[in-house]
Each structure stands twice: as structure tokens, then as C-alpha cells.
XYZ file of C-alpha atoms in Angstrom:
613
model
C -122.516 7.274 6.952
C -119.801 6.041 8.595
C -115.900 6.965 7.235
C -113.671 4.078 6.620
C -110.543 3.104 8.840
C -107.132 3.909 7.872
C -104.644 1.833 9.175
C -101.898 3.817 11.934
C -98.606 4.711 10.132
C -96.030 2.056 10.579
C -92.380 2.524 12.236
C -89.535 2.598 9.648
C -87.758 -0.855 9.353
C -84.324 1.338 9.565
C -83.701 4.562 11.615
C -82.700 6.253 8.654
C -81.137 9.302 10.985
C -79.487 7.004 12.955
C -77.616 5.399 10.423
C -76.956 8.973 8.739
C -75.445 9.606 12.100
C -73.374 6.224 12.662
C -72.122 6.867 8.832
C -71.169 10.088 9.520
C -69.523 9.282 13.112
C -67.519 6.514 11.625
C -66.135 8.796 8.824
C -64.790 11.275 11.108
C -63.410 8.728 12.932
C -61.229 7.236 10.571
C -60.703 10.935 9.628
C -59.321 11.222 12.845
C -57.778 8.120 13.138
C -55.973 8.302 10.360
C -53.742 11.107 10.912
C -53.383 9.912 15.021
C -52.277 6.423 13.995
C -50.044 7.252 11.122
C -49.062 11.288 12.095
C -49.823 11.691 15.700
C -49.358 8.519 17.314
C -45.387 8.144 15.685
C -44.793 11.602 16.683
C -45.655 10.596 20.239
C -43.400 8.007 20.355
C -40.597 9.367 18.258
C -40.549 12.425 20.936
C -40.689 10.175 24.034
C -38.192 7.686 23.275
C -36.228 10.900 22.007
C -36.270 11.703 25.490
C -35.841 8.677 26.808
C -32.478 8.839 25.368
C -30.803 10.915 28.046
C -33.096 9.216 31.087
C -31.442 8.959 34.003
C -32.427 5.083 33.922
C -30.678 2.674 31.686
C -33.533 0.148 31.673
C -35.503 3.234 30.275
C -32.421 4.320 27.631
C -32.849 0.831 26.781
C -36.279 1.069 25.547
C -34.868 3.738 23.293
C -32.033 2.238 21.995
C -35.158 -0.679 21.295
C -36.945 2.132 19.268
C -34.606 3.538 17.171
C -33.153 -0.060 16.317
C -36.732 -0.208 14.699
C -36.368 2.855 12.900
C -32.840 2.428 11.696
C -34.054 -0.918 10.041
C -36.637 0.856 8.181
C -34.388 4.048 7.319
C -30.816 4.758 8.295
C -31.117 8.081 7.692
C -33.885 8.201 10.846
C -31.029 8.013 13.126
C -30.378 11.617 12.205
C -34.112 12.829 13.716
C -33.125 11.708 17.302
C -31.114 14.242 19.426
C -28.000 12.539 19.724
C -26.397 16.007 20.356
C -27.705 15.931 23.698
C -26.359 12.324 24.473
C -23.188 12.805 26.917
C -20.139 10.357 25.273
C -21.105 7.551 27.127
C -24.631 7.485 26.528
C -23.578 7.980 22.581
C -21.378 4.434 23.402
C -24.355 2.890 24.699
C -26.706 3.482 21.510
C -23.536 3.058 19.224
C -23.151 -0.320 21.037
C -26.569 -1.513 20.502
C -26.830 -0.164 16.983
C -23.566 -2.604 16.052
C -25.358 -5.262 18.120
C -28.305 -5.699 15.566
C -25.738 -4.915 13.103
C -27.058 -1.518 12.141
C -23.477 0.385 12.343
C -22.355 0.827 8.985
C -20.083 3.982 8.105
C -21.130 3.628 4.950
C -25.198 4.604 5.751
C -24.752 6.287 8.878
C -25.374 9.955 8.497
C -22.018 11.401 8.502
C -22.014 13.622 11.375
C -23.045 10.799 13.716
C -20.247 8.418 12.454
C -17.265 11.545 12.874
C -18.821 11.850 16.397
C -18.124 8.548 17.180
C -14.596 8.381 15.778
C -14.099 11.596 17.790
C -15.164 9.833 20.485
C -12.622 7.164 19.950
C -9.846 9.248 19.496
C -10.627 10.957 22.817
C -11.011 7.482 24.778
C -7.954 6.951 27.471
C -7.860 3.483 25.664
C -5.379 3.087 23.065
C -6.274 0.572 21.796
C -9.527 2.715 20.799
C -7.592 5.477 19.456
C -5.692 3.148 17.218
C -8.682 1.703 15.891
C -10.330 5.158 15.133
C -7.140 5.695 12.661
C -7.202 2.914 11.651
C -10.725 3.454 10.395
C -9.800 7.058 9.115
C -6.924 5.716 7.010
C -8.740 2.773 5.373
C -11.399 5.276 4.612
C -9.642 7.338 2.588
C -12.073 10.000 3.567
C -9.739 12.977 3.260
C -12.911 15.209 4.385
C -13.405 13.167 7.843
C -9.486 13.683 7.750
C -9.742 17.084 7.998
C -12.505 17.833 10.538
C -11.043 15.523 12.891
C -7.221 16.721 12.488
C -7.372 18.915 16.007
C -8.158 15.429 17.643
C -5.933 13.205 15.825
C -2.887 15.648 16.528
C -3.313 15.343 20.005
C -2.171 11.910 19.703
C 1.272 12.787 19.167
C 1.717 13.266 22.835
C 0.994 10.369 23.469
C 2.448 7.657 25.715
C 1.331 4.818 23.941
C 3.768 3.676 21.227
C 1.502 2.150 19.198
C -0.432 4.801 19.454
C 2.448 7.842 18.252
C 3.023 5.623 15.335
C -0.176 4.908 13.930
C -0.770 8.438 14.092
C 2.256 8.753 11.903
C 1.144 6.940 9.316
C -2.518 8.553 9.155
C -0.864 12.031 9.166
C 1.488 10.910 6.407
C -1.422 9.171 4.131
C -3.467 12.625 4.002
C -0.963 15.164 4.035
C -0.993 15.801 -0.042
C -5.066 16.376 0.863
C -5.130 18.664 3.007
C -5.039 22.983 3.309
C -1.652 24.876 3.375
C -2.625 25.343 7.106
C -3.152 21.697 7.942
C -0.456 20.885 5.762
C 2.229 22.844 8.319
C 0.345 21.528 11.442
C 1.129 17.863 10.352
C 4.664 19.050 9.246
C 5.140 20.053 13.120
C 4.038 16.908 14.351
C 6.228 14.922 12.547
C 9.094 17.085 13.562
C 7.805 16.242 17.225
C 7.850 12.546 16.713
C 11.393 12.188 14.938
C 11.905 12.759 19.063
C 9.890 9.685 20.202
C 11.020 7.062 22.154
C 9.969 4.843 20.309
C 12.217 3.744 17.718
C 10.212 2.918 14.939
C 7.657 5.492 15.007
C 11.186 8.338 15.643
C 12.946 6.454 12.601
C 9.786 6.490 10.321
C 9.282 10.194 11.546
C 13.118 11.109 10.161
C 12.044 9.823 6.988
C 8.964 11.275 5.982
C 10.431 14.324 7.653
C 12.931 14.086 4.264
C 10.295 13.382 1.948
C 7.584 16.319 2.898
C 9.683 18.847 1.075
C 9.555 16.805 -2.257
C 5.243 16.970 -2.174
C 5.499 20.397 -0.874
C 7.811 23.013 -1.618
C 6.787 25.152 1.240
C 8.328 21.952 3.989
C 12.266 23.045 2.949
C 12.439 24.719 5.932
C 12.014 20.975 7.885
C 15.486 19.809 6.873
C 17.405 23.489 7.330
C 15.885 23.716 10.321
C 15.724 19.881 11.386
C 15.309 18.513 14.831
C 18.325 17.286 17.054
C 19.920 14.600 16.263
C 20.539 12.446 19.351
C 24.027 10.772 18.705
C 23.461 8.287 21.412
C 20.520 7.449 20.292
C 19.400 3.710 18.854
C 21.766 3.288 15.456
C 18.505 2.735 13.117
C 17.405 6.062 14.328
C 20.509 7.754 13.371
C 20.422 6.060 10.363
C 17.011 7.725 9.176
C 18.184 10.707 10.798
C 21.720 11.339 8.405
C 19.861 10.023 5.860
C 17.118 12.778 6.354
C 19.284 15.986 6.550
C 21.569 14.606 3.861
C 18.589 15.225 1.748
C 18.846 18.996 2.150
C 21.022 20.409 -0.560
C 22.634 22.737 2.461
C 23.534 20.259 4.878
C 26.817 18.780 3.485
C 29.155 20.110 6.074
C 26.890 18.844 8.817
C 26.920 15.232 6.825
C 30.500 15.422 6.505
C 31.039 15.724 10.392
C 29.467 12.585 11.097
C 31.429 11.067 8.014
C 34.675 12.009 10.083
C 33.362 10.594 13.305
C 33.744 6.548 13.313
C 30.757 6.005 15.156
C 28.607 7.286 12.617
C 30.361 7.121 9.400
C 28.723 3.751 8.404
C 25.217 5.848 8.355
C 26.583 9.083 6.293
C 27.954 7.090 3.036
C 24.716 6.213 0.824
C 23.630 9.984 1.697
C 27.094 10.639 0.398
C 25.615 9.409 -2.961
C 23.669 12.794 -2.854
C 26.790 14.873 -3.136
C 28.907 13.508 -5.788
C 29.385 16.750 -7.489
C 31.175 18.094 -4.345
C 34.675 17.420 -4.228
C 34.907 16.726 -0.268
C 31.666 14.382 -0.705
C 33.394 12.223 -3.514
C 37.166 12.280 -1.988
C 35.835 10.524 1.329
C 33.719 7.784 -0.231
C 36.882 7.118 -2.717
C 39.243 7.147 0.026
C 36.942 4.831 1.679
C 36.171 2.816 -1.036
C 39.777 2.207 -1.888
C 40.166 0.124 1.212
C 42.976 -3.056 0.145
C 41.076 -6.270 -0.056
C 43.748 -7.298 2.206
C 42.523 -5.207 4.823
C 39.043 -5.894 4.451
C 37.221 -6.818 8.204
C 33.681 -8.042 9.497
C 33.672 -4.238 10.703
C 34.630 -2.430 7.492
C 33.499 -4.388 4.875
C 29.784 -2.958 5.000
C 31.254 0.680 4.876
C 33.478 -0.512 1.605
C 30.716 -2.393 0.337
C 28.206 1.047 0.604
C 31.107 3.272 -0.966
C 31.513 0.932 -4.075
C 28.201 1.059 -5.020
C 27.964 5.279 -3.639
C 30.441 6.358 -6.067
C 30.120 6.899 -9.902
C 29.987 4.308 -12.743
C 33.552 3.874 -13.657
C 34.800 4.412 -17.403
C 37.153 1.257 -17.959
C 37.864 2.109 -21.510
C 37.826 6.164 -21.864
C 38.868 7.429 -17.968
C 40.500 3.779 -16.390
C 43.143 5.876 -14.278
C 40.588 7.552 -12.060
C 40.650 6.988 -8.481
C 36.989 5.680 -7.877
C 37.927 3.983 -11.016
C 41.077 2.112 -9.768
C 39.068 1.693 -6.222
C 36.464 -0.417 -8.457
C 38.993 -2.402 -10.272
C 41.069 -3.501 -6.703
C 37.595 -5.182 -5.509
C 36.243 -6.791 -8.723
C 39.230 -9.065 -8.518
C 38.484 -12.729 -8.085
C 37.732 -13.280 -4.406
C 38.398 -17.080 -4.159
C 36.270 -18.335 -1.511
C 36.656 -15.194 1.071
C 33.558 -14.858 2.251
C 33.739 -11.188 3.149
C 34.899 -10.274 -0.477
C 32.449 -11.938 -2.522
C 29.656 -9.350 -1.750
C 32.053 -6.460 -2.799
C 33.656 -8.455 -5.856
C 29.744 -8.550 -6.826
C 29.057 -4.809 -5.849
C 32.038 -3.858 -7.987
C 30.787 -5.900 -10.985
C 27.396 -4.739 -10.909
C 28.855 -1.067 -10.510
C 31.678 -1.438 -13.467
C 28.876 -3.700 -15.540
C 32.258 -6.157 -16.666
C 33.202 -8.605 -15.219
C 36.703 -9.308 -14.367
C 36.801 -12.249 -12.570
C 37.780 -15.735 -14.051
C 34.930 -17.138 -15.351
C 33.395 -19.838 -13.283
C 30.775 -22.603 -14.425
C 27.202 -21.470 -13.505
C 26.784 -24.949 -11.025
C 29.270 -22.229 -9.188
C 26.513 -20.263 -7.347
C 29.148 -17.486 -7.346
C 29.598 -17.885 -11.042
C 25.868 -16.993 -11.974
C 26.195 -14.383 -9.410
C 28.828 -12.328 -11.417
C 26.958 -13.123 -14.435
C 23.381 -11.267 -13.004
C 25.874 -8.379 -11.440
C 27.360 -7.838 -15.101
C 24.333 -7.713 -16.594
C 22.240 -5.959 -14.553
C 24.976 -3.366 -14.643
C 24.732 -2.385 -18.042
C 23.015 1.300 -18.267
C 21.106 0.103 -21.699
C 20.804 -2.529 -23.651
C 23.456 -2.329 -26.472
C 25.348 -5.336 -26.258
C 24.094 -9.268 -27.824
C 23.889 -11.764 -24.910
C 23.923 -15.565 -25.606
C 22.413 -18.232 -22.674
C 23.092 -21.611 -22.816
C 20.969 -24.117 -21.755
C 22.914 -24.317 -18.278
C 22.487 -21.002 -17.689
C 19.749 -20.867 -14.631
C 16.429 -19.690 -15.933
C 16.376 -16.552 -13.805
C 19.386 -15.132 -15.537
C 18.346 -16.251 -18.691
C 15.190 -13.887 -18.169
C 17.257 -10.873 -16.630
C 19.484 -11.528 -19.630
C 16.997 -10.331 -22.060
C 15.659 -7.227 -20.329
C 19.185 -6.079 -21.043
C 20.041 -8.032 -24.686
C 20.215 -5.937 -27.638
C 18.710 -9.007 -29.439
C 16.567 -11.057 -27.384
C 15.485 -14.046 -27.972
C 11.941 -15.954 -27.152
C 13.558 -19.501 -26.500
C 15.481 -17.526 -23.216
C 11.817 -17.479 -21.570
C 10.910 -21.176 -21.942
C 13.067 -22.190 -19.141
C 11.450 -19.964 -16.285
C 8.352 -20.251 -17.765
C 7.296 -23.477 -17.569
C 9.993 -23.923 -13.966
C 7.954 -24.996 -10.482
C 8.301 -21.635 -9.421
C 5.521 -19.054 -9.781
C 7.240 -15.940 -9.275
C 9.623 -16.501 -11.946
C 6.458 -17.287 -14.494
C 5.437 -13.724 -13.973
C 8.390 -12.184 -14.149
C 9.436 -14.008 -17.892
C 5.811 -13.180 -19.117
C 6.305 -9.331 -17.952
C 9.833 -9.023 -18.934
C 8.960 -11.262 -22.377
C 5.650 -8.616 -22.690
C 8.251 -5.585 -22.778
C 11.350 -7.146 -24.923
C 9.269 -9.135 -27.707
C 7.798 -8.212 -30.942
C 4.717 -9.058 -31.515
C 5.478 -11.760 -33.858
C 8.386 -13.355 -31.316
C 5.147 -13.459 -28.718
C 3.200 -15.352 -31.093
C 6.483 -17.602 -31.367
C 6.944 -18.152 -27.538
C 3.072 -19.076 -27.387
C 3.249 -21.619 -30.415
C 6.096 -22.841 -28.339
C 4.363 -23.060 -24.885
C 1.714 -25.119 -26.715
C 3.841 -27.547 -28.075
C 5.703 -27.887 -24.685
C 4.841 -30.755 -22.138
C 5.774 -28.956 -18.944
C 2.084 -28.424 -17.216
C 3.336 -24.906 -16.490
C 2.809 -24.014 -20.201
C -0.923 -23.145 -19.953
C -0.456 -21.169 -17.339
C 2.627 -19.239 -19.109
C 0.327 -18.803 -22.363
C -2.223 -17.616 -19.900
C 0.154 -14.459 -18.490
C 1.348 -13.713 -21.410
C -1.928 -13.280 -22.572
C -2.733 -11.494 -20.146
C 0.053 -8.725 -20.344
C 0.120 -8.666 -24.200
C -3.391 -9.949 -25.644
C -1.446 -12.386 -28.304
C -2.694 -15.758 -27.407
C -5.783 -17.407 -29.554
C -9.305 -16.680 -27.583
C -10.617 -19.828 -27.975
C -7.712 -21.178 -26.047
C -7.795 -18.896 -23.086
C -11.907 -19.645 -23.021
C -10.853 -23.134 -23.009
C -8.435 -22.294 -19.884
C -11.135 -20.934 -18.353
C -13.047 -23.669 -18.373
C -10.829 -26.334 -17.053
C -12.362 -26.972 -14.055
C -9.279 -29.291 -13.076
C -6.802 -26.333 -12.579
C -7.854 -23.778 -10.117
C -4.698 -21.444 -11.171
C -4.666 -21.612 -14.570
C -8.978 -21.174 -14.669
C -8.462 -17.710 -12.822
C -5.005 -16.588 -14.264
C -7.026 -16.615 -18.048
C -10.126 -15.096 -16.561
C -8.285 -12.534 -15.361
C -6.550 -12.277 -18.334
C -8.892 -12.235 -20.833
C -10.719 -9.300 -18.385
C -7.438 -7.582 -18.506
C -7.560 -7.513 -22.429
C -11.173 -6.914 -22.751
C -12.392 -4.968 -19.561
C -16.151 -5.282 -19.931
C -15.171 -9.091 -19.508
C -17.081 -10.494 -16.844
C -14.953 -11.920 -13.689
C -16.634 -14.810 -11.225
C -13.940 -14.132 -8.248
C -12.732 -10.520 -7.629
C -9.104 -10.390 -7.466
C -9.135 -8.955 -3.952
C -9.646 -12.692 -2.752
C -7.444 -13.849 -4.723
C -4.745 -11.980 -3.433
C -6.035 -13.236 0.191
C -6.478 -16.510 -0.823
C -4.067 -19.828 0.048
C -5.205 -21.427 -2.834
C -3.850 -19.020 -5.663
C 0.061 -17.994 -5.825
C 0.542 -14.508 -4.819
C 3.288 -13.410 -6.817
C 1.042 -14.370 -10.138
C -2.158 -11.997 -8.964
C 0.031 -9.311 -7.558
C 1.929 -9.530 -10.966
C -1.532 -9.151 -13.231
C -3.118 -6.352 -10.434
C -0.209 -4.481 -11.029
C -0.518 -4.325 -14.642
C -4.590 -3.620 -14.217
C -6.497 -0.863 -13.699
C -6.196 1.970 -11.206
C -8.080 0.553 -8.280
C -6.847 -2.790 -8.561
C -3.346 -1.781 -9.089
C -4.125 0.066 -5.625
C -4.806 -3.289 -4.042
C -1.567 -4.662 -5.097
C 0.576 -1.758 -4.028
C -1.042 -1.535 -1.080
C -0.606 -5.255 -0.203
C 3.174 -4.962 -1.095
C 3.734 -1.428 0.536
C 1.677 -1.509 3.439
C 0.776 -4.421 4.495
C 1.488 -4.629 8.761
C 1.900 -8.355 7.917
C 4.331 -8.191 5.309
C 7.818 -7.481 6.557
C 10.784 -6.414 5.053
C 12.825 -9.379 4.756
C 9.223 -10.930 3.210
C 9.406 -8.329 0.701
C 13.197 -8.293 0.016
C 12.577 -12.216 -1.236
C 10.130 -11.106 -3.594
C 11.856 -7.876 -4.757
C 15.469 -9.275 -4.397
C 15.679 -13.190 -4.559
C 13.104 -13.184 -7.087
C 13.530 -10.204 -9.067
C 9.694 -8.713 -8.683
C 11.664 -5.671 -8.273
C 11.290 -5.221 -11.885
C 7.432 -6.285 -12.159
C 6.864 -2.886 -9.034
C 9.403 -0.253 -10.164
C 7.754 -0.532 -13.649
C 4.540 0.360 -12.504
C 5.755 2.803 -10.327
C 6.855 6.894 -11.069
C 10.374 7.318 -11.744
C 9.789 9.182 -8.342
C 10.384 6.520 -6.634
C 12.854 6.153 -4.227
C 15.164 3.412 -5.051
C 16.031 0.117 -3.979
C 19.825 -1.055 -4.415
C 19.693 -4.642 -4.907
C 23.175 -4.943 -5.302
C 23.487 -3.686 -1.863
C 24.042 -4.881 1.805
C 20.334 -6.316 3.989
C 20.382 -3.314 6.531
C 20.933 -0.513 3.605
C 18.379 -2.236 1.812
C 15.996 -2.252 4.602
C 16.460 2.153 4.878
C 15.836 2.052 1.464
C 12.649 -0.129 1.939
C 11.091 1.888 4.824
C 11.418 5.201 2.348
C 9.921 3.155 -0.514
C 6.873 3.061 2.656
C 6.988 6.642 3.717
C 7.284 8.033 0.279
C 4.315 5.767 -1.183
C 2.195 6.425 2.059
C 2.611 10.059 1.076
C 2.064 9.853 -2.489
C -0.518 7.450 -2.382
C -3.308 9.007 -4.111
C -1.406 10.334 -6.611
C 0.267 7.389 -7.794
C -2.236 5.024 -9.562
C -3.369 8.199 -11.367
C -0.015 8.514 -13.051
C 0.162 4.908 -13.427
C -2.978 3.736 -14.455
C -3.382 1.877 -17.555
C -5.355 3.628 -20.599
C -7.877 0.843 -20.310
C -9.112 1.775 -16.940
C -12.920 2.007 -16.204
């Protein structure tokens, strides 16, 4: 019997071990491409455009400059895996300029190292004009650690030959003196002894100055004015004025002072340092001898050096000590000057001093008249006698009146308050702010409301603003009025000021830049906000390149901010004589700079209000 067919085994649709081993081949190829693309591959590149850095080809340090610009984008902190150790200076220029380029060169998220290198680099540079950007950079910072690693490079500077350069070094040694080691501290202290010798006469006068004021911030710098640099006699006259004025500061310098007192050349400079030495016999004799100079022999050449010793010696005492001789010097020059021209600024010098007044009285449509007025009552030590204003009175001295009034009175205010002129608005509502009760606040509001003048919303505004006494809803409807630019910021800012957590839709700082917005208003409220914004508005007034000192004597003098900045400033502060001549005042302006340069970061601590956050 035949066994049945059985049909030959049939071939697998699939190779089954073929696609085992394409599976398995394709996993250990994305295992391996896995790592290469995302590990290996970036490694590779990373290390050849690393070394690409330092080719000898630019097109090729181009391509790496192209490759880290990549890498910044994605992380700044990248920068700090390339060598840039090994880039010479100018090939650390060339990836520095096409980092700032694609806008990548920010101080602020550069690692740190790599930004000081750069400034080194600039300090370093034969350019000037590259070194004075570098401090520039370094001050503005406020970085007193950069400061102090790049100190070595910044005091080479002082030799320098460019005089912009010498003095902008000045002024970044000055602002981080206070923050630095007892070492650095004596280093800087020797370089400004080196530039009170510099040719060039701002940075040498500036020098003399803060050559004075080192020994107040450190006890350890007395040995600067004992041991002080030459003075060169024959050197420019706003030098030597710094200069006198520096050594007089030293309690063991009189005799030296009193030398250049006795020679004429000089003796204009020595009498305001005279001021220091009142308690010496020889000090006080001179500036009374001087001082009692006949009005009759008063010149164009003397009457600056008169002028200085009325207001250098002490307050006289009409009605317990009249027969002294600075006493009888006061009386000759307070005498009614007529229209002498070259006596009215002592007659008002010897008011102010005396605080009476013994001129005839003269109607205040007299400019002179209202003159004598301010000098008597700005010369009062304390406020102990009544006042009365009349409604001719000018609204200026009707404010300045009241700061010194025993019994002030709210209706004094209304007249500068709702005037054309801005500055005078803040100073009423600061000088109101400090005078007023509470309750005569509320008056001088209810009165501003019920006044017509389209000033009064913006005086209920700063008054708000300093004091907190005006009705919410009002200020939020100031805010609101979308009509008056100044009066929609001044109560924003207010109502911030007297609730900080307040929000604020234009930050002060522009304001303070800003055309639009009157300066003496924001500078008045940043002075009376918190720390860092009070900052801004010191440092606008006190250091500002732009702002020069006849722009500041305006404020300050014509204007009477004076009071609105020394009341938010220590009683450390040097002072300003407004009483006195333009070129004393302008001394006493550039110390008010070099002290507040030095004391910088100090001083908004001290002053800063308790609301600060």
C-alpha cells in the first residue's frame, strides 16, 4: 500500500531572526545615538570652537564667536565653559565685541570674572576715553567688591596725562573709600595727596577738598592735613582756595592759615577757614579788624573780603554785649545803604548775621526791602518771636516767615501755594508739613479746595503727600484726571508715599528725567521717600555732570530748596551760606560734592524714612 503525500514545509512569511536582528540593531543605535547627538556630538563642538577661539585666523575666531553667541542665548552662564583665559586682550575685545553686537553683554548676567576682565581691560587701554568709561561703569555699579579687585589698576590712573582721565579717577576713589580695607583705604589716601598736584585745576581743587574731608570718615587720615602737600602760591586762585580751605581744617594749622591771612594775595581765601578758629584770639582779632572796614572805604576789591568776615565772625549780642568789637563791626554795615550797590550785599550779610534789622523800613515793591526782611528772619537762631505777613508781603517770604514764627499761621501758605511757580509749591507744602498741626493742615486743605487758583489740586496733592491729611477719595479722584498730567502723578505718588504697598504706573526715575513733569516737585517728594529713591534725588542734585553750580545755587538759593535738601540730609553736612558771596558759595558747593561722594552709602541709611521697604 502506498503512503500518502505530505505537502513540503512552507517558508515563513517573516524572517523572524531577521527582524529580531533589525530590532535589536536599531535599539543600539539609538542607544548610541543618543548619547553622540545629545553628549558626544556638543562636546565635539564645544571643544573645537573652544579652540577655535585663539586660531590664528579671524574668519575661523569668527565661527566661534558664531558658537558661543548660540550658547550665550540659551545660558549666560555657558560663557564661563569656554577658555577665555587663554584669549590674549584683543582677542577677548573681539568676542566682547560680538557678544554686545547680538546684545548678549549684560554686567548684570555675565559671570563675574569675565565682566572684571573686561573692565580691566579697559582701564589698561591707551584710550582714555576707555578708561573713563570703565569708571564710569565701576562707580554707577556700586559694586564695592569689583572696586576692590580692580583698585591696583584704577590707581594707576592717577599718573595719568589725560585730565579727564585724573579726575574721574578722583571721583571713583572718593565714592568707595568708606568700603574699602584699612590698607586700600591709605592707598587711595596717597593718591589723592598726588592729585591735589595735578595740573589740572579741577581735578587738583577737588583733590584739596576731599583731601580735608578723609580725616572726618576715617580717623586714621589726620596725618593728610599735618602732613599736607605743597601749596603752590602761584598756582590758579580756585586751587588755593581749596587748598587754605583744606589745611585750615586741621586743628594744628592756624599759624600756617594765619600767614596767608597776612599776605594780601591770599587773604581773600584764608577768612571763611578763619570761621574754624574763633576761639583763638589771633583768628578772631584779624577777621574783626577786617570786618570793621568803614563803609566809606568799602571798594570792588575789598568788599568780598568784608562781606566773608561779617558773616565769619560770631552772632552779635545787641541787647546783653552791644559794645563788642565784632559787635560794633556788625552794627557800622547794617546801616541803610541807600542805593550803593557795593553795600547792599553787606547791609544784608550784617542783617542776616545780627537777625534785626536796622535799616529804615522800605515797602516790599522795594526788592531791597523784602531782602532785609528774608535776612532778618532767616537770622533768627529759633523760632521765638510772632511774625505777621500782609498780603503784600511776596509769597516766598511769607513761607520762610513761618519756618521761623513762633505762631504760624496756615493762610501764610496760600499765596505760594497756589503761585505759577512750582518750586515754591513744594517748598510751602514741606515747610507747611513741618510748622502745622494737624488740625491747621486740615484747615489749609479745606482752604485749597475752596480756592479757584488751578494750582490748588496740586497743593492739596503735596501736602498730602508729605503729611497724609487730605480725604482719599479726593487724591483717587486726582489720580484719575486724565486732563492734568502733573497733578495725576504728584497724587499717585503721594498716595504711594502714604501707603507704600500703593501701586505706581510711572517710576519716579522718569519722572525726574522727564520734560513733561516739574523737577523741583519730584525731587521735592523723592527726597521725602524711601531710601533708594531718596538716592535718586540726591544723586541728581549732587552729582549730576549736567547740573552745574550756578543751576543748583537757583534751586538752593533763589528758590529756597535749600531747606527741602539740608532737611533730609545729616547734620554732617557741610554747609551752604546763603547769605554769602557766588564764589564762596560755589567752595562751599563743591564740598557739599566731595563730602556726599564720600559719604554716599551711608547717608540714605541715616536718612531714610521709617516707611521704607
Amino acid at each position: 500500500m502506498t503512503a500518502p503525500k505530505t505537502n513540503p514545509k512552507q517558508k515563513p512569511l517573516f524572517n523572524i531572526k531577521a527582524i529580531r536582528f533589525t530590532f535589536v540593531f536599531c535599539l543600539l543605535f539609538i542607544a548610541l545615538a543618543i548619547p553622540l547627538s545629545y553628549v558626544i556630538i556638543p562636546k565635539y563642538a564645544h571643544h573645537k570652537y573652544a579652540n577655535l577661539l585663539t586660531a590664528t585666523e579671524y574668519a575661523q575666531r569668527k565661527q566661534a564667536h558664531a558658537y558661543i553667541i548660540k550658547s550665550v542665548k540659551k545660558s549666560p552662564s555657558s560663557l564661563s565653559t569656554f577658555p577665555l583665559s587663554k584669549l590674549t586682550d584683543s582677542q577677548f575685545l573681539e568676542l566682547y565685541a560680538a557678544l554686545n553686537t547680538a546684545y548678549l553683554w549684560d554686567p548684570d548676567t555675565l559671570p563675574p570674572n569675565i565682566y572684571l576682565r573686561w573692565l580691566r581691560i579697559q582701564l589698561k587701554s591707551s584710550e582714555p576715553n576707555s578708561q573713563i568709561f570703565a569708571l564710569e561703569l565701576i562707580s554707577q555699579s556700586d559694586n564695592a567688591n569689583n572696586f576692590n579687585q580692580l583698585l591696583p589698576d584704577i590707581l594707576t590712573l592717577v599718573a595719568s596725562n589725560d585730565v579727564n582721565t585724573q579726575y574721574a579717577t578722583l571721583m571713583t576713589l572718593s565714592r568707595f573709600y568708606t568700603q574699602t580695607s584699612e590698607l586700600s583705604a591709605r592707598s587711595i589716601e596717597n593718591a589723592v595727596a598726588k592729585l591735589t598736584q595735578s595740573p589740572h585745576l579741577q581735578t587738583a581743587r577737588h583733590a584739596w577738598i576731599t583731601l580735608a574731608l578723609l580725616p572726618q570718615l576715617n580717623a586714621n587720615a589726620e596725618y593728610l592735613l599735618d602732613d599736607h602737600p605743597t601749596i603752590n602760591t602761584h598756582s590758579d586762585p580756585h586751587v588755593i582756595e581749596a587748598a587754605i580751605w583744606a589745611i585750615s581744617q586741621s586743628g594744628s594749622n592756624l599759624d600756617q592759615l594765619l600767614e596767608y591771612a597776612y599776605t594780601p594775595e591770599t587773604q581773600i581765601h584764608t577768612i571763611f577757614p578763619l570761621n574754624k578758629f574763633l576761639y583763638k584770639p589771633q583768628a578772631l582779632n584779624l577777621l574783626t579788624v577786617i570786618a570793621s572796614t568803614p563803609n566809606l572805604q568799602i571798594t570792588p576789591k575789598n568788599q568780598v573780603a568784608v562781606w566773608r568776615a561779617v558773616l565769619s565772625l560770631p552772632k552779635p549780642d545787641f541787647m546783653n554785649n552791644p559794645s563788642t568789637l565784632y559787635a560794633l563791626a556788625n552794627a557800622e554795615h547794617a546801616q541803610d545803604p541807600g542805593n550803593n550797590q557795593l553795600l547792599q550785599p553787606l547791609t544784608a550779610a550784617a542783617t542776616y548775621k545780627a537777625g534785626i534789622a536796622v535799616t529804615r523800613s522800605r515797602p516790599f515793591s522795594d526788592p531791597f526791602g523784602a531782602l532785609i526782611r528774608l535776612a532778618t528772619v532767616e537770622g533768627q537762631t529759633h523760632p521765638y518771636m510772632i511774625w505777621t505777613v500782609t498780603e503784600n508781603t511776596p509769597p516766598l517770604l511769607q513761607v520762610i516767615t513761618q519756618r521761623y514764627n513762633a505762631s504760624p499761621t496756615p493762610a501764610a501758605f496760600l499765596p505760594a501755594l497756589t503761585s505759577d511757580t512750582p518750586p515754591q509749591h513744594a517748598l510751602a507744602s514741606h515747610i507747611a508739613s513741618q510748622t502745622l498741626t494737624d488740625k491747621q493742615i486740615a484747615l489749609l486743605i479745606s482752604k485749597l479746595k475752596q480756592n479757584s487758583s488751578p494750582h490748588a489740586p496740586q497743593a492739596i496733592a503735596l501736602l498730602h503727600a508729605f503729611t497724609g491729611l487730605a480725604p482719599s477719595d479726593l487724591i483717587n479722584q486726582y489720580i484719575q484726571n486724565d486732563d492734568n498730567y502733573t497733578l495725576s502723578k504728584t497724587a499717585e505718588i503721594a498716595r504711594w508715599l502714604q501707603t507704600p504697598n500703593a501701586p505706581l504706573s510711572t517710576d519716579p526715575n522718569f519722572l525726574l528725567l522727564s520734560n513733561h513733569y516739574p523737577r523741583s516737585t519730584i525731587l521735592a517728594l523723592l527726597l521725602h521717600a524711601p531710601k533708594h529713591f531718596k538716592q535718586i534725588a540726591l544723586d541728581y542734585l549732587l552729582l549730576n555732570p549736567q547740573t552745574t553750580n550756578a543751576d543748583l545755587l537757583e534751586l538752593l538759593d533763589s528758590y529756597r530748596f535749600y531747606y527741602i535738601l539740608y532737611d533730609n540730609l545729616p547734620s554732617s553736612a557741610p554747609p551752604l551760606w546763603l547769605w554769602a558771596d557766588p564764589q564762596l558759595q560755589n567752595l562751599q558747593l563743591d564740598t557739599l560734592h566731595s563730602w556726599y561722594l564720600l559719604s554716599r552709602h551711608k547717608i540714605t541709611d541715616k536718612t531714610a524714612p521709617s516707611n521704607d521697604s
